[in-house]
C-alpha cells in the first residue's frame, strides 16, 4: 500500500474544503481559483455528516458527487473525510447517552463538534455504516486518492467517563491484567485500602476531592488512547478495502497529550499532522520544527503529510495573531524540509458564519485582492518547483526520547514538585539542539537507537526494565547517552524501581541519587560550568561515574551536577539540574563534538539548515541577510545558481547541480 497519496506529482498543495457552506456559484469560483493557486489536493467532507445522512439511514450523495466530479474535471484530487467528528442533531437526540462525559462528571453539550463517545455502540455502528457507504460510492472514483478518518482524535477531549466508556474500561482491564490479583499488585491497591474483589467494583478514575490512584489514572490514559484508536480502526478496515491509503489528522504531534501516537502511527497508511503556531510565542518556528520532526519520526523516517496549518490568524487562540510577510512561506517550506510531502491548510475559503469565521484561510473574506491570497498563489508556485524534493529522506544523528506514557505519568498529581513538566525539558533540549543546527529524530526509549551517535533522555520518569536495558545496550555498543534528572524512576505501573534512584538506570549511569531537593518557585541554581538551573536539584553519589560539573550553590552545593560514565564502548552522562537552553548549549556542543556529530559551523543562529535527500533547505528566520559558504547548486525556488546568500526572512532550497 502506498504510504502517501497518489496525487498527480510533486508536493501536494491545498487544504480543507467545506463546499457545503457555499452555493453552487461560489463552488464554481472555488474550483477556478484553486486552479489559479495551483491546488492539487483538498480534504472534503470532514464535517458533513448531516449533509450526507440527513436522517438516520437516509443518504444524500448528490451534492458530494457533484463537487467530487467538478474537482476531478479540474485535475484536483480529493482526500475524502468520514464526517464522524460532527454528529448531527438527529443522532444526539436519538442517542443522548452517547455524549461524552468529562472526568469532573460534566456531560458535553451539542452545538460544537466531537460530541460523541468513541466507545458508544450506537456511535460505532453509525461510523461504520458511514464508512461503508462512502467506500461503496467513492472507492473507485479516480479523484479520491485517500481517506481522512474523523478529525483530530482526542482533541479537545481525550478521556471520556460515560457509562459506555466505563463498561469498555472494565473489559480493557480484564484483557490487560487478566486477573484481579495482578491488577491489585500493579495498582498498589494495598495503599489506602483500595483492594478490588470484583471487576465490577472498579470505576473509571473520576474526579475526586483528593488524588486518585496514579496507576489507575495511567491505565485510564492508555485505555482512552486505545478506544479512540479502535474507533479509527473500525473505519480504516472498511475503507482499506478500496485499496486507497487511509489516514487521520493528528491534533499536533507535539501538542496532543492524550493520544499515544507511537501506538497510532503503525495503524495509519500515512502520517498526517496538523500544526498551528502559537502566535504569541517568540521563535515559534522552533516548535514548528519540533512538531515536524516528531511527525517524521512517527512515520519511521518516511514522508508524511502536513494536513493543516494556517495562512494567518488562528481563531481558537486568545489573540488571532496575523502572520508577518514571508512567515507563511517559511512555515510551509520548513515542514517540507523536515519530510512533509504536502502543504495543506485549514481551510480553503474563510467561512462567513459559524465558530471559525475569524480563522484565516487560503481565500480570505476580502477575496483575491488580499495579501494572503497573493502569498497563497506565490506559495503554490513555490510548492510546484519543489516537486523533485518529494519522497526525500531526512537523516538525523541525534535522537531525543519521547514517550507519551512517561508524559502522562510525570504530570499526574503529587510528584516531588508541581513544577515538573514533560514539554519543558523536551523543549529545552530541542531548542538547544535546534540552535546548534542539529536535526533530531524522536524515538521511543524501547526503539532501535543503535544508529544514533547521541541519544538524549529528557526527564523520562517512567521507564520500563526493557527500555532501560535497551538504553544500556546502546551505551555498551558505543553510544553517547545523555540522561536528565528524574528519569528511570518508576516502571510502567508508576511503581518505584527497587533500590536507590534512578533504579532503572543506576548501573549504566554509574551513580545513585539519595534525595531530591526541588527548588522553590523562581529559585535557581548555578553549575560550576556556569549554567543556570531551575526546578530541580538533587544529591548525587558517584558509583563509578566522574563529575564533570558540580552545583556551585543551592541545596547540593559542592556535589555532582553533571557526570559522565564510560560503560562498555560508550558513555552515559547524567545532568541533575534543569539547565536553561542557553545553559545546555555548551554542554551539548561538547558532547556532539565528542560523539562526532556533523553539524554546520559559523551559521547565524536564526538560519535553519536541513538536508532532505540531496536538497538543502535554508530558512532565514532572522532580520539580517545570512551567508552560507561551501554550498553550491541550483536554488529550486528561483531556478538560478545559489549565491550563498539567504535574504532576511527568505528561503533557498539548494539542489546539487547535475554533472
Ligand atoms: C483543527 C481542526 C480544524 C480547524 C482548525 C482551526 O486543526 O482540525 O477543523 O478547526 O483546527 O485551527
Short mmCIF file of N, CA, C and O in Angstrom, two decimals, residues 425 482-486 511 513 517 519 525 527 533-540 549 551 556 559-563 573-579 587:
data_model
loop_
_atom_site.label_atom_id
_atom_site.label_comp_id
_atom_site.label_asym_id
_atom_site.label_seq_id
_atom_site.Cartn_x
_atom_site.Cartn_y
_atom_site.Cartn_z
N UNK A 425 11.16 20.15 29.65
CA UNK A 425 12.50 19.56 29.47
C UNK A 425 12.77 19.18 28.02
O UNK A 425 13.85 19.44 27.49
N UNK A 482 22.69 10.84 27.02
CA UNK A 482 22.60 11.94 27.99
C UNK A 482 21.23 11.86 28.68
O UNK A 482 20.20 11.97 28.02
N UNK A 483 21.26 11.66 29.98
CA UNK A 483 20.03 11.47 30.75
C UNK A 483 19.81 12.70 31.62
O UNK A 483 20.73 13.14 32.32
N UNK A 484 18.59 13.23 31.60
CA UNK A 484 18.35 14.35 32.51
C UNK A 484 17.62 13.87 33.77
O UNK A 484 17.07 12.78 33.81
N UNK A 485 17.64 14.70 34.80
CA UNK A 485 17.13 14.35 36.14
C UNK A 485 15.73 13.73 36.11
O UNK A 485 14.95 13.98 35.20
N UNK A 486 15.44 12.97 37.13
CA UNK A 486 14.13 12.34 37.34
C UNK A 486 13.76 11.44 36.16
O UNK A 486 12.64 11.48 35.64
N UNK A 511 25.93 5.81 39.12
CA UNK A 511 25.65 6.72 40.24
C UNK A 511 24.34 6.35 40.91
O UNK A 511 23.58 5.52 40.41
N UNK A 513 21.08 8.42 43.32
CA UNK A 513 20.54 9.69 43.81
C UNK A 513 19.90 9.42 45.17
O UNK A 513 19.02 8.58 45.29
N UNK A 517 15.87 17.49 45.84
CA UNK A 517 15.78 18.79 46.50
C UNK A 517 15.15 19.81 45.57
O UNK A 517 15.82 20.75 45.11
N UNK A 519 13.47 22.92 43.86
CA UNK A 519 13.70 24.34 44.19
C UNK A 519 12.37 25.05 44.38
O UNK A 519 11.33 24.62 43.88
N UNK A 525 19.68 27.50 40.55
CA UNK A 525 21.00 27.03 40.99
C UNK A 525 21.99 27.29 39.87
O UNK A 525 21.61 27.39 38.70
N UNK A 527 25.67 26.00 38.07
CA UNK A 527 26.63 24.90 37.98
C UNK A 527 28.04 25.47 37.86
O UNK A 527 28.21 26.61 37.41
N UNK A 533 20.20 26.60 36.48
CA UNK A 533 19.16 25.58 36.51
C UNK A 533 17.95 26.03 37.28
O UNK A 533 18.06 26.82 38.22
N UNK A 534 16.79 25.51 36.88
CA UNK A 534 15.54 25.81 37.58
C UNK A 534 14.93 24.50 38.06
O UNK A 534 15.35 23.43 37.68
N UNK A 535 13.94 24.60 38.88
CA UNK A 535 13.06 23.49 39.29
C UNK A 535 13.72 22.44 40.19
O UNK A 535 13.15 22.01 41.17
N UNK A 536 14.94 22.02 39.88
CA UNK A 536 15.45 20.78 40.45
C UNK A 536 16.88 20.90 40.96
O UNK A 536 17.71 21.60 40.38
N UNK A 537 17.13 20.17 42.04
CA UNK A 537 18.49 19.92 42.50
C UNK A 537 18.38 18.57 43.20
O UNK A 537 17.29 18.18 43.63
N UNK A 538 19.45 17.84 43.32
CA UNK A 538 19.36 16.55 44.00
C UNK A 538 20.74 16.11 44.44
O UNK A 538 21.75 16.61 43.95
N UNK A 539 20.78 15.17 45.38
CA UNK A 539 22.06 14.71 45.93
C UNK A 539 22.50 13.44 45.20
O UNK A 539 21.90 12.38 45.34
N UNK A 540 23.54 13.60 44.38
CA UNK A 540 24.06 12.51 43.55
C UNK A 540 25.29 11.90 44.22
O UNK A 540 26.17 12.63 44.70
N UNK A 549 30.82 18.48 36.28
CA UNK A 549 30.49 19.76 36.89
C UNK A 549 29.79 19.49 38.22
O UNK A 549 29.19 18.44 38.40
N UNK A 551 27.29 21.38 41.50
CA UNK A 551 26.43 22.50 41.85
C UNK A 551 27.31 23.53 42.56
O UNK A 551 28.06 23.19 43.50
N UNK A 556 22.54 21.52 47.01
CA UNK A 556 23.54 20.47 46.77
C UNK A 556 24.90 21.06 46.37
O UNK A 556 25.68 20.41 45.67
N UNK A 559 28.30 19.29 45.31
CA UNK A 559 28.03 17.90 44.91
C UNK A 559 27.86 17.81 43.39
O UNK A 559 27.57 18.80 42.72
N UNK A 560 28.01 16.59 42.85
CA UNK A 560 27.97 16.45 41.38
C UNK A 560 26.65 16.90 40.78
O UNK A 560 25.58 16.61 41.31
N UNK A 561 26.76 17.59 39.62
CA UNK A 561 25.57 18.07 38.91
C UNK A 561 25.56 17.51 37.48
O UNK A 561 24.49 17.35 36.89
N UNK A 562 26.75 17.26 36.95
CA UNK A 562 26.84 16.72 35.58
C UNK A 562 27.94 15.67 35.60
O UNK A 562 29.07 15.96 35.99
N UNK A 563 27.56 14.45 35.22
CA UNK A 563 28.50 13.34 35.37
C UNK A 563 28.66 12.59 34.07
O UNK A 563 27.84 12.70 33.16
N UNK A 573 25.94 9.98 30.26
CA UNK A 573 26.06 11.22 31.04
C UNK A 573 24.75 11.50 31.77
O UNK A 573 23.68 11.13 31.29
N UNK A 574 24.88 12.20 32.88
CA UNK A 574 23.70 12.49 33.69
C UNK A 574 23.73 13.95 34.10
O UNK A 574 24.74 14.45 34.60
N UNK A 575 22.62 14.63 33.89
CA UNK A 575 22.50 16.04 34.26
C UNK A 575 21.44 16.16 35.34
O UNK A 575 20.25 15.94 35.09
N UNK A 576 21.88 16.51 36.54
CA UNK A 576 20.99 16.54 37.70
C UNK A 576 20.28 17.87 37.87
O UNK A 576 19.58 18.07 38.86
N UNK A 577 20.44 18.77 36.91
CA UNK A 577 19.86 20.12 37.03
C UNK A 577 18.99 20.44 35.82
O UNK A 577 19.19 19.89 34.74
N UNK A 578 18.05 21.36 36.02
CA UNK A 578 17.17 21.79 34.94
C UNK A 578 17.75 22.98 34.20
O UNK A 578 17.20 24.09 34.27
N UNK A 579 18.85 22.77 33.50
CA UNK A 579 19.53 23.90 32.83
C UNK A 579 18.62 24.53 31.78
O UNK A 579 17.86 23.85 31.09
N UNK A 587 27.25 22.50 26.91
CA UNK A 587 27.36 21.12 27.34
C UNK A 587 27.04 20.17 26.18
O UNK A 587 27.76 19.20 25.90
#
